[in-house]
Amino acid sequence: MSDQRVLRPTPISGFPEWSPEIRSVEQSWLDHIRTGFERYGFASVETPSVEALDVLMAKGETSQEVYTLHRLQEDAGAGDSSDARLGLHFDLTVPFARYVAQHFNELSFPFKRYQMQRVWRGERPQEGRFREFTQCDVDVINPDQVPLHFDAELPRIVHEVLSGLDLPSWTISVNNRKVLQGFYEGLGIGDPITVIRAVDKLHKIGAEGVREILVEEAGLDSEQASACLRLAEVKSAGTAVVTEVKRLGVHSALLEEGLEELGFVLDSLADLPGGSVMADLSVARGLDYYTGTVYEAAFDDDPGYGSIVAGGRYDDLAGQFIRRRLPGVGISIGLTRIFAKMVAEGRIAPGRSCPTDVLVAVPSAERRAEALRTGAELRGRGINTEVFHQAAKVGKQIQYASRKGIPYVWFPPFEDGKDHEVKDLGSGEQTTADPASWRP
Amino acid sequence: MSDQRVLRPTPISGFPEWSPEIRSVEQSWLDHIRTGFERYGFASVETPSVEALDVLMAKGETSQEVYTLHRLQEDAGAGDSSDARLGLHFDLTVPFARYVAQHFNELSFPFKRYQMQRVWRGERPQEGRFREFTQCDVDVINPDQVPLHFDAELPRIVHEVLSGLDLPSWTISVNNRKVLQGFYEGLGIGDPITVIRAVDKLHKIGAEGVREILVEEAGLDSEQASACLRLAEVKSAGTAVVTEVKRLGVHSALLEEGLEELGFVLDSLADLPGGSVMADLSVARGLDYYTGTVYEAAFDDDPGYGSIVAGGRYDDLAGQFIRRRLPGVGISIGLTRIFAKMVAEGRIAPGRSCPTDVLVAVPSAERRAEALRTGAELRGRGINTEVFHQAAKVGKQIQYASRKGIPYVWFPPFEDGKDHEVKDLGSGEQTTADPASWRP
């Protein structure tokens, strides 16, 4: 072997992986989130990692981020391109919308699902941006209309789930696309989408940068631009947002509708602790499929890290895949983005390196059978148990347990009829014990 | 919307997805397997879905099955090929070997991990062969040598896990590459690998087909070919296999070593129910990285469906990624292959379409706040609870619960101070209940 070339693997940038101690914490987070979603009655769905490219591109705007699949043989020019039109999904919303349309006749509505899967984006990796990451989504899709009640329930679920994860403080910001679009229409602006895109850059390029785009690219006059910027500055802890926007003196039917929806959502969440949910009129969300309520959350002390929660209402997405109206609303927790930051900042206390509760020692080859029986008995009672992999000095076996963080070492009797003993490595105490009744 | 093109999505062949009722069963299987693996002290590891192509190709033989990733922009000739050398992993063994070599200094050995992830193969889909599927692996890697005890423990774990899944009967076949290679060497055959590959096709092309390859391609004489075929016919319920092989009168040091290992493994598993583990000398496993013990399991009544469990010992795989000897042994449950067959044959009783235990009815908009409080109280006590999404006639709400398989409908009092009531949709019985103490 020593004459072989050694192929030293290096980490692949943007594709995180964790040590067993960190992975065990990540798994506990995933279990916590899953339990939280099920507590509200959402059903688990998983979709393939790939979708047809035309499904992924149904809204067209994320083309540059999609990874397509090719067979290695194809690269070498071997032909068969049957997979050529497949891409890895870049979120879980588009696959879910496709799923509901495709299985429409088999589902009960309103269809409420959660989905916790990896997604991929062919982006340049940077802080908080990964090329492979796990998202945890809850969504509701219903034919014809989705009751606004769900727009209010989703941030509540996320609030509850995140509150159980011991994170630095965060705020869920809520807005409504209809408020933005209706306000711009009320100002007599013909192309509200361009304005939404410009205002979405507020935190990146500042008010003067946005004003420049509004005036020079979107063709707004100075007064219109100022009104748009004033709207984006509105931030409020509750339904006061409605009054604040109305005070700006702009009117349109769509604006009224949006304000009513936004007010309903904020009102429904008024019982949550102060500051956890805010109206923020600068939030627009980049994805084209949002049509009403939008959500976004960030860490209060590091808003520039990017959104850790995102979502909104998409009234026209699933309908593209079936000939009927199929609106939806959903919210997504950026698990990897949150978790990676906590790991990088040393805020994750490493978990155990293995799930073993008890190591059964094997002092001699002759006693292995007895050790195996003991191990089986403990396992049968739901205790995670390893039997040491070889006969060895007891000190070596205790050392192994201690290195792996296994809390107990079990000693089967040296001869039949004698007592079992168990050593608590934490206290150092060793006592007799019965494998039929002992509990860690 | 009606004037838009409707993009009717169709299933993508080889990429399975399940209804919520089936998915909930799959999730319970995954939980069962995870618990089983942890019961034996294996730690969870996940690796990225991609590896560098040179890592995937370290053993060279699966090139035609690998999916490589490309950014959509690249396809259009836009340049940047920084991802060009990434492929989706085709199994979990190669990524794990790479993981251990890369993180060698951070791990405690023997390192025992389980890994349950999707893998991808760019194969033509057919019965039992998917392009995306989930594998559930347990492996042990240790520097210098892995005690043979692990070769025996892994099939025991799989036996225990599969026994809990209510499957039609299956058999785990065990063999040892050293027995095959040692036997061929003892016959004076210069190229045992070619013979192993030919004999591996026995079940596909039959004894005459294998004989033809052995004589015409591998250059064996007729007597050598007959001996190889006799070896492949050996099948035995226990350590009798050692006697049977010895009776064939071939000798070599490697053969002796292999028989000793195979005998040890079978002897260690002798307590398992008859027929669940067998020695089968025709089992070779296609993958080049196996060096000793090999495992394979199939359904007894449909062996042609393909292996549902596979694995073996790979003494030289992880060592390729680090300058030291790093042998391993592992076994993999082909979850999707097993599950898909059970689904196709109607052997999976559909689970519930949602995890909701209780639907809290909202008889009028005025009583929504009371319904929300009741829902929160029940959830706080660990009961999965939905509050109906709108005020509606009670009959409609009961119908919704019944359609979704929700077992209980809760009625908050129509006015404060009155009793709550709960209806058991199974029995039709309706009784008063206290949200602070009621249990489903």
mmCIF file of C-alpha atoms in Angstrom, chain A residues 1-2 4 6-12 15-20 23 27 31 34 38-44 46-55 57 63-64 66-73 75 80 82-83 86 88 98-99 102-103 107-112 117-118 120 122 124 131-132 147 149-150 320-325 353-356 368 379 382-387 389-390 400 403-404, chain B residues 1-2 4 6-12 15-20 23 27 31 34 38-44 46-55 57 63-64 66-73 75 80 82-83 86 88 98-99 102-103 107-112 117-118 120 122 124 131-132 147 149-150 320-325 353-356 368 379 382-387 389-390 400 403-404:
data_model
loop_
_atom_site.group_PDB
_atom_site.id
_atom_site.type_symbol
_atom_site.label_atom_id
_atom_site.label_comp_id
_atom_site.label_asym_id
_atom_site.label_seq_id
_atom_site.Cartn_x
_atom_site.Cartn_y
_atom_site.Cartn_z
ATOM 1 C CA MET A 1 0.000 0.000 0.000
ATOM 2 C CA SER A 2 2.833 2.385 0.813
ATOM 3 C CA GLN A 4 0.335 3.713 -3.870
ATOM 4 C CA VAL A 6 -2.125 8.815 -1.448
ATOM 5 C CA LEU A 7 -5.175 10.827 -2.401
ATOM 6 C CA ARG A 8 -5.503 13.346 0.430
ATOM 7 C CA PRO A 9 -9.117 14.494 0.482
ATOM 8 C CA THR A 10 -9.823 18.129 1.332
ATOM 9 C CA PRO A 11 -13.104 19.688 2.443
ATOM 10 C CA ILE A 12 -15.320 20.748 -0.464
ATOM 11 C CA PHE A 15 -20.681 21.374 1.496
ATOM 12 C CA PRO A 16 -20.546 21.229 5.314
ATOM 13 C CA GLU A 17 -19.990 18.049 7.308
ATOM 14 C CA TRP A 18 -19.806 17.638 11.086
ATOM 15 C CA SER A 19 -17.936 15.607 13.631
ATOM 16 C CA PRO A 20 -20.011 12.920 15.390
ATOM 17 C CA ARG A 23 -23.807 15.762 14.264
ATOM 18 C CA GLN A 27 -29.870 15.347 14.839
ATOM 19 C CA ASP A 31 -35.955 15.824 15.896
ATOM 20 C CA ARG A 34 -40.001 17.602 13.326
ATOM 21 C CA GLU A 38 -46.148 17.476 13.858
ATOM 22 C CA ARG A 39 -47.514 19.129 16.982
ATOM 23 C CA TYR A 40 -49.463 21.414 14.616
ATOM 24 C CA GLY A 41 -50.706 18.488 12.527
ATOM 25 C CA PHE A 42 -48.437 18.866 9.487
ATOM 26 C CA ALA A 43 -47.684 15.626 7.610
ATOM 27 C CA SER A 44 -44.251 14.601 6.404
ATOM 28 C CA GLU A 46 -40.266 14.077 0.893
ATOM 29 C CA THR A 47 -39.723 14.656 -2.782
ATOM 30 C CA PRO A 48 -36.861 13.498 -5.003
ATOM 31 C CA SER A 49 -33.709 15.599 -4.907
ATOM 32 C CA VAL A 50 -34.225 16.367 -8.572
ATOM 33 C CA GLU A 51 -36.979 17.953 -10.610
ATOM 34 C CA ALA A 52 -37.375 18.360 -14.322
ATOM 35 C CA LEU A 53 -35.627 21.589 -15.303
ATOM 36 C CA ASP A 54 -38.813 23.119 -16.683
ATOM 37 C CA VAL A 55 -40.476 22.607 -13.284
ATOM 38 C CA MET A 57 -37.621 27.112 -13.970
ATOM 39 C CA SER A 63 -31.480 29.763 -13.314
ATOM 40 C CA GLN A 64 -27.935 30.598 -12.346
ATOM 41 C CA VAL A 66 -29.317 25.305 -10.338
ATOM 42 C CA TYR A 67 -27.084 22.241 -10.479
ATOM 43 C CA THR A 68 -27.918 19.956 -13.377
ATOM 44 C CA LEU A 69 -27.068 16.242 -13.410
ATOM 45 C CA HIS A 70 -25.034 14.481 -16.031
ATOM 46 C CA ARG A 71 -23.859 10.921 -16.219
ATOM 47 C CA LEU A 72 -20.107 10.616 -16.206
ATOM 48 C CA GLN A 73 -20.236 8.635 -19.447
ATOM 49 C CA ASP A 75 -19.173 13.799 -20.290
ATOM 50 C CA ASP A 80 -27.716 8.882 -23.824
ATOM 51 C CA SER A 82 -32.190 10.892 -20.838
ATOM 52 C CA ASP A 83 -31.160 12.630 -17.584
ATOM 53 C CA LEU A 86 -32.857 17.084 -14.440
ATOM 54 C CA LEU A 88 -31.198 19.373 -8.086
ATOM 55 C CA ARG A 98 -45.354 20.328 -8.153
ATOM 56 C CA TYR A 99 -46.129 17.431 -5.757
ATOM 57 C CA GLN A 102 -49.283 16.004 -9.556
ATOM 58 C CA HIS A 103 -51.008 14.093 -6.742
ATOM 59 C CA LEU A 107 -54.627 14.449 -1.220
ATOM 60 C CA SER A 108 -56.999 15.843 1.432
ATOM 61 C CA PHE A 109 -57.236 19.618 1.524
ATOM 62 C CA PRO A 110 -56.203 21.985 2.985
ATOM 63 C CA PHE A 111 -53.037 19.946 2.568
ATOM 64 C CA LYS A 112 -50.574 20.744 5.340
ATOM 65 C CA GLN A 117 -34.468 17.927 3.138
ATOM 66 C CA ARG A 118 -31.227 19.033 1.613
ATOM 67 C CA TRP A 120 -28.548 22.701 -3.505
ATOM 68 C CA GLY A 122 -24.574 26.458 -7.352
ATOM 69 C CA ARG A 124 -20.159 30.932 -4.721
ATOM 70 C CA ARG A 131 -24.025 24.922 -1.825
ATOM 71 C CA GLU A 132 -25.714 22.056 0.004
ATOM 72 C CA PRO A 147 -57.595 30.988 4.715
ATOM 73 C CA HIS A 149 -55.476 32.074 9.393
ATOM 74 C CA PHE A 150 -52.592 29.990 8.017
ATOM 75 C CA GLN A 320 -48.870 26.388 -13.095
ATOM 76 C CA PHE A 321 -48.745 22.612 -12.936
ATOM 77 C CA ILE A 322 -52.489 21.952 -13.109
ATOM 78 C CA ARG A 323 -55.394 23.708 -14.732
ATOM 79 C CA ARG A 324 -56.879 25.252 -11.591
ATOM 80 C CA ARG A 325 -56.271 27.811 -8.894
ATOM 81 C CA SER A 353 -19.423 10.995 20.386
ATOM 82 C CA CYS A 354 -21.587 7.854 20.465
ATOM 83 C CA PRO A 355 -25.044 6.910 21.792
ATOM 84 C CA THR A 356 -23.737 4.063 23.965
ATOM 85 C CA ARG A 368 -17.179 -13.402 25.771
ATOM 86 C CA ARG A 379 -30.388 -3.959 24.654
ATOM 87 C CA GLY A 382 -33.857 -0.441 25.527
ATOM 88 C CA ILE A 383 -30.373 0.377 26.831
ATOM 89 C CA ASN A 384 -27.805 1.261 24.155
ATOM 90 C CA THR A 385 -25.052 -1.254 24.771
ATOM 91 C CA GLU A 386 -21.695 -2.137 23.230
ATOM 92 C CA VAL A 387 -19.839 -5.311 24.028
ATOM 93 C CA HIS A 389 -14.709 -5.879 20.596
ATOM 94 C CA GLN A 390 -11.993 -8.074 22.079
ATOM 95 C CA TYR A 400 -12.041 3.151 25.671
ATOM 96 C CA ARG A 403 -12.532 8.314 25.657
ATOM 97 C CA LYS A 404 -15.893 7.786 23.927
ATOM 98 C CA MET B 1 -53.955 32.220 -15.275
ATOM 99 C CA SER B 2 -56.062 30.165 -17.640
ATOM 100 C CA GLN B 4 -50.886 30.324 -19.293
ATOM 101 C CA VAL B 6 -49.963 24.340 -18.085
ATOM 102 C CA LEU B 7 -46.819 22.381 -17.371
ATOM 103 C CA ARG B 8 -48.121 18.940 -16.380
ATOM 104 C CA PRO B 9 -45.415 17.288 -14.330
ATOM 105 C CA THR B 10 -44.890 13.545 -14.753
ATOM 106 C CA PRO B 11 -43.073 11.145 -12.409
ATOM 107 C CA ILE B 12 -39.333 10.956 -13.082
ATOM 108 C CA PHE B 15 -36.795 8.731 -8.445
ATOM 109 C CA PRO B 16 -39.530 7.406 -6.140
ATOM 110 C CA GLU B 17 -41.835 9.598 -4.050
ATOM 111 C CA TRP B 18 -44.597 8.518 -1.709
ATOM 112 C CA SER B 19 -48.032 9.677 -0.639
ATOM 113 C CA PRO B 20 -48.215 11.082 2.918
ATOM 114 C CA ARG B 23 -44.277 8.309 3.727
ATOM 115 C CA GLN B 27 -40.472 7.446 8.415
ATOM 116 C CA ASP B 31 -36.816 5.584 13.061
ATOM 117 C CA ARG B 34 -31.884 4.312 13.567
ATOM 118 C CA GLU B 38 -27.925 3.194 18.171
ATOM 119 C CA ARG B 39 -28.839 0.245 20.381
ATOM 120 C CA TYR B 40 -25.450 -1.215 19.373
ATOM 121 C CA GLY B 41 -23.607 2.030 20.076
ATOM 122 C CA PHE B 42 -23.066 3.266 16.522
ATOM 123 C CA ALA B 43 -22.848 7.053 16.126
ATOM 124 C CA SER B 44 -24.633 9.037 13.415
ATOM 125 C CA GLU B 46 -23.735 12.320 7.528
ATOM 126 C CA THR B 47 -21.505 13.322 4.665
ATOM 127 C CA PRO B 48 -22.196 15.715 1.797
ATOM 128 C CA SER B 49 -24.140 14.295 -1.131
ATOM 129 C CA VAL B 50 -21.122 14.936 -3.334
ATOM 130 C CA GLU B 51 -17.518 13.853 -3.301
ATOM 131 C CA ALA B 52 -14.607 14.859 -5.467
ATOM 132 C CA LEU B 53 -14.638 12.602 -8.511
ATOM 133 C CA ASP B 54 -11.176 11.234 -7.772
ATOM 134 C CA VAL B 55 -12.430 10.096 -4.352
ATOM 135 C CA MET B 57 -13.225 6.755 -8.499
ATOM 136 C CA SER B 63 -17.578 5.181 -13.372
ATOM 137 C CA GLN B 64 -20.620 4.589 -15.549
ATOM 138 C CA VAL B 66 -21.886 8.355 -11.269
ATOM 139 C CA TYR B 67 -23.882 11.550 -11.701
ATOM 140 C CA THR B 68 -21.682 14.615 -12.005
ATOM 141 C CA LEU B 69 -22.871 18.132 -11.153
ATOM 142 C CA HIS B 70 -22.804 21.100 -13.470
ATOM 143 C CA ARG B 71 -24.097 24.591 -13.004
ATOM 144 C CA LEU B 72 -26.791 25.488 -15.453
ATOM 145 C CA GLN B 73 -24.792 28.511 -16.556
ATOM 146 C CA ASP B 75 -24.096 24.364 -19.848
ATOM 147 C CA ASP B 80 -16.443 28.791 -14.248
ATOM 148 C CA SER B 82 -15.041 25.061 -10.091
ATOM 149 C CA ASP B 83 -17.687 22.372 -9.481
ATOM 150 C CA LEU B 86 -17.930 16.812 -8.141
ATOM 151 C CA LEU B 88 -23.095 12.527 -6.277
ATOM 152 C CA ARG B 98 -12.893 9.341 3.049
ATOM 153 C CA TYR B 99 -14.474 10.911 6.171
ATOM 154 C CA GLN B 102 -9.870 13.146 6.570
ATOM 155 C CA HIS B 103 -10.892 13.483 10.226
ATOM 156 C CA LEU B 107 -12.078 10.414 15.956
ATOM 157 C CA SER B 108 -11.992 7.710 18.667
ATOM 158 C CA PHE B 109 -11.267 4.222 17.389
ATOM 159 C CA PRO B 110 -12.602 1.676 16.666
ATOM 160 C CA PHE B 111 -14.885 4.222 15.021
ATOM 161 C CA LYS B 112 -18.410 2.836 14.710
ATOM 162 C CA GLN B 117 -28.746 8.919 3.398
ATOM 163 C CA ARG B 118 -29.806 9.059 -0.193
ATOM 164 C CA TRP B 120 -27.559 8.172 -6.602
ATOM 165 C CA GLY B 122 -27.082 6.927 -13.163
ATOM 166 C CA ARG B 124 -31.308 2.608 -16.344
ATOM 167 C CA ARG B 131 -31.542 6.271 -9.547
ATOM 168 C CA GLU B 132 -32.087 7.861 -6.152
ATOM 169 C CA PRO B 147 -11.305 -7.376 15.137
ATOM 170 C CA HIS B 149 -15.837 -9.836 16.088
ATOM 171 C CA PHE B 150 -17.292 -6.931 14.093
ATOM 172 C CA GLN B 320 -5.990 5.199 0.049
ATOM 173 C CA PHE B 321 -6.847 8.581 1.543
ATOM 174 C CA ILE B 322 -4.184 8.629 4.272
ATOM 175 C CA ARG B 323 -0.715 7.207 4.578
ATOM 176 C CA ARG B 324 -1.574 4.321 6.918
ATOM 177 C CA ARG B 325 -3.424 1.043 7.128
ATOM 178 C CA SER B 353 -52.376 10.963 6.324
ATOM 179 C CA CYS B 354 -51.438 13.420 9.086
ATOM 180 C CA PRO B 355 -50.079 13.189 12.629
ATOM 181 C CA THR B 356 -52.965 15.117 14.186
ATOM 182 C CA ARG B 368 -61.764 31.297 17.632
ATOM 183 C CA ARG B 379 -50.056 20.991 22.318
ATOM 184 C CA GLY B 382 -47.616 16.874 23.858
ATOM 185 C CA ILE B 383 -50.840 16.238 21.946
ATOM 186 C CA ASN B 384 -50.677 16.902 18.182
ATOM 187 C CA THR B 385 -53.463 19.405 17.652
ATOM 188 C CA GLU B 386 -54.920 21.361 14.760
ATOM 189 C CA VAL B 387 -57.306 24.236 15.214
ATOM 190 C CA HIS B 389 -58.704 26.962 9.804
ATOM 191 C CA GLN B 390 -62.005 28.808 9.729
ATOM 192 C CA TYR B 400 -62.566 17.232 7.536
ATOM 193 C CA ARG B 403 -61.319 12.478 5.868
ATOM 194 C CA LYS B 404 -57.856 13.065 7.313
#
